PDB file of C-alpha atoms in Angstrom:
ATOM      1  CA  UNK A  19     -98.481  95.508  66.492  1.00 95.00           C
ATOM      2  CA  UNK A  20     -95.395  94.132  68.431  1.00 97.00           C
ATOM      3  CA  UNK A  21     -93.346  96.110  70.861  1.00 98.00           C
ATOM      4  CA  UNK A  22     -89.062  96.134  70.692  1.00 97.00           C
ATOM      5  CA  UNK A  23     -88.737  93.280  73.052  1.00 97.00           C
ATOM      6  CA  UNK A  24     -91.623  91.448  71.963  1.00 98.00           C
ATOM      7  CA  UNK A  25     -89.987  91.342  68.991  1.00 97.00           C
ATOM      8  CA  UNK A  26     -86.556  89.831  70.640  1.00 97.00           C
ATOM      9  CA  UNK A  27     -88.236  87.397  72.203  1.00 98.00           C
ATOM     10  CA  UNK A  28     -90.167  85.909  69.384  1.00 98.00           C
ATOM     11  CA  UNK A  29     -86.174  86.012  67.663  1.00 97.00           C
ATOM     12  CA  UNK A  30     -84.870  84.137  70.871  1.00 97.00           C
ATOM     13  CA  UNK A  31     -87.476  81.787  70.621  1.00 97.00           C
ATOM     14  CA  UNK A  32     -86.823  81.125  66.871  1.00 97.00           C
ATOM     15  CA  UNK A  33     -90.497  82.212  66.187  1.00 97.00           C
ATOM     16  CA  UNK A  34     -89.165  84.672  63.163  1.00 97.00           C
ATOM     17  CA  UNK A  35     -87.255  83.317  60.486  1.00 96.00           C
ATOM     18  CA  UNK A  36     -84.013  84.365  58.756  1.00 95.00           C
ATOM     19  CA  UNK A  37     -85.367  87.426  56.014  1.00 96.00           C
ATOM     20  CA  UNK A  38     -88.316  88.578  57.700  1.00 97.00           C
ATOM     21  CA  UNK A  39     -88.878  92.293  57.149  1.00 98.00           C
ATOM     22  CA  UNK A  40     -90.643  94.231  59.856  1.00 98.00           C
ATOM     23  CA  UNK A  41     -92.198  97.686  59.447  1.00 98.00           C
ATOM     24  CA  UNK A  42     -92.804 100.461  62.195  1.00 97.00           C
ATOM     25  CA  UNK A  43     -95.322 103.228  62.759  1.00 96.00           C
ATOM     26  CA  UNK A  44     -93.348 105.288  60.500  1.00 93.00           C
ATOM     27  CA  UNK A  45     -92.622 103.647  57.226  1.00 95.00           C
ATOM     28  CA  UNK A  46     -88.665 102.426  58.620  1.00 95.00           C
ATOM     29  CA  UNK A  47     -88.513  98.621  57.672  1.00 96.00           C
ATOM     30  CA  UNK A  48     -85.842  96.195  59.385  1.00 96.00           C
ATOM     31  CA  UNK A  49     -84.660  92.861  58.449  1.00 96.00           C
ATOM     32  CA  UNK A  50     -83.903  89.957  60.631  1.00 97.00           C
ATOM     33  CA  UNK A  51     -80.624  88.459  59.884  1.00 94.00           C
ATOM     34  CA  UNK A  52     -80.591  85.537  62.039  1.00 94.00           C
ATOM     35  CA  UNK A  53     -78.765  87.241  64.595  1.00 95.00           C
ATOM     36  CA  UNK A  54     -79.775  90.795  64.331  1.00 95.00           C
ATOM     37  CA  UNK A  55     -82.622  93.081  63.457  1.00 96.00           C
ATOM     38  CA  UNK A  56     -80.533  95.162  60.551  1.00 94.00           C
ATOM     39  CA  UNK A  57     -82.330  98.560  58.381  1.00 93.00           C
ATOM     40  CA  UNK A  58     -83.662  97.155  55.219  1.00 93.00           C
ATOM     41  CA  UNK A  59     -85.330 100.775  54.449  1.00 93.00           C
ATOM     42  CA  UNK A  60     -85.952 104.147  55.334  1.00 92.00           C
ATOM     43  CA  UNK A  61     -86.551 107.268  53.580  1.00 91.00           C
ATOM     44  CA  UNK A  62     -84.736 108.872  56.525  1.00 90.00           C
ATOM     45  CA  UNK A  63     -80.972 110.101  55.722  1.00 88.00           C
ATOM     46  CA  UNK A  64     -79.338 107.983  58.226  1.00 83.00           C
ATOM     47  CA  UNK A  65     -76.169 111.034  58.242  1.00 86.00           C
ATOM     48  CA  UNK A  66     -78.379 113.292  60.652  1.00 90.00           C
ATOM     49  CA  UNK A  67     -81.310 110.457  62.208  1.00 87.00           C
ATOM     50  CA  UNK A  68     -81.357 107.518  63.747  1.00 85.00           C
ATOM     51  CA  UNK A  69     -82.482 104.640  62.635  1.00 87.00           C
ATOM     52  CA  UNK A  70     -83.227 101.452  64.327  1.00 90.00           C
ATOM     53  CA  UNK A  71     -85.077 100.430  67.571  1.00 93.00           C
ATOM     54  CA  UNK A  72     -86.475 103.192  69.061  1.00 92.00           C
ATOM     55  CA  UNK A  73     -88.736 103.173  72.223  1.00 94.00           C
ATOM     56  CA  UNK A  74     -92.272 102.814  71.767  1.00 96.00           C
ATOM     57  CA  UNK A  75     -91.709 101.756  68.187  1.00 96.00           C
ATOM     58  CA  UNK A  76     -94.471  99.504  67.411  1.00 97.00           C
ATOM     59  CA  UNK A  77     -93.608  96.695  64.079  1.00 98.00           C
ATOM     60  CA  UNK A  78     -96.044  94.731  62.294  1.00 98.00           C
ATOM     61  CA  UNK A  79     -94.435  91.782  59.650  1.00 98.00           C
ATOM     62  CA  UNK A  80     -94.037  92.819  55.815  1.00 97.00           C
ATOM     63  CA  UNK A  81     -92.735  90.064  54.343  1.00 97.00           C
ATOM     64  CA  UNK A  82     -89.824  87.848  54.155  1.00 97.00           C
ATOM     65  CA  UNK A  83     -86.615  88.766  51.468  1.00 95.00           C
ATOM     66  CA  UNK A  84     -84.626  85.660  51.679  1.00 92.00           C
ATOM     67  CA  UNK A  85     -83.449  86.393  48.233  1.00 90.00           C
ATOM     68  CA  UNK A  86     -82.303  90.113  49.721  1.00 83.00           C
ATOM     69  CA  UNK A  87     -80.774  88.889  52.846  1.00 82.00           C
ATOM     70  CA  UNK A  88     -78.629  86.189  50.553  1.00 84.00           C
ATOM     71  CA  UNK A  89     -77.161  88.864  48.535  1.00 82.00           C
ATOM     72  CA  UNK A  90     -75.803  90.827  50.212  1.00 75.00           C
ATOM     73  CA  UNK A  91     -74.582  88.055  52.464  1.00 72.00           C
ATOM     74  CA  UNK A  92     -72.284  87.083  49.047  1.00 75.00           C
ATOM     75  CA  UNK A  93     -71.736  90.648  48.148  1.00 75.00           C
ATOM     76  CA  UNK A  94     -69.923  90.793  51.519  1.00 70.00           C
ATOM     77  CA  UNK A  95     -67.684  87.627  51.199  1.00 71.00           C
TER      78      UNK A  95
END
């Protein structure tokens, strides 16, 4: 399991690529977008709760959604 700023420094280090998905203790996933850590998914309604990095939120690597990350980049544009 890695901690909040262990995570950040593995991103300033370039140790975590563009479209890696990270999951927490409690099922909320987050993307790295190059430049951020952004909510891929939560069953949480994000109206009334908070998601993102909490303290003592521990994150273990899912997998990587490149593909994800892409579209959306395009849907944006």
């Amino acid at each position: 399991m890695i901690s909040n700023s262990e995570l950040w420094k593995l991103a300033e280090v370039n140790r975590i690529n563009r479209g890696d998905v990270f999951i927490d203790q409690d099922g909320n996933e987050m993307i790295f977008t190059g430049k951020a850590f952004q909510v891929y998914f939560t069953e949480k309604d994000e109206r009334y709760d908070y998601v993102g990095m909490c303290i003592g939120d521990e994150w273990k690597f899912s997998h990587n959604d490149m593909a994800e990350l892409e579209k959306q980049t395009k849907e944006r544009r």
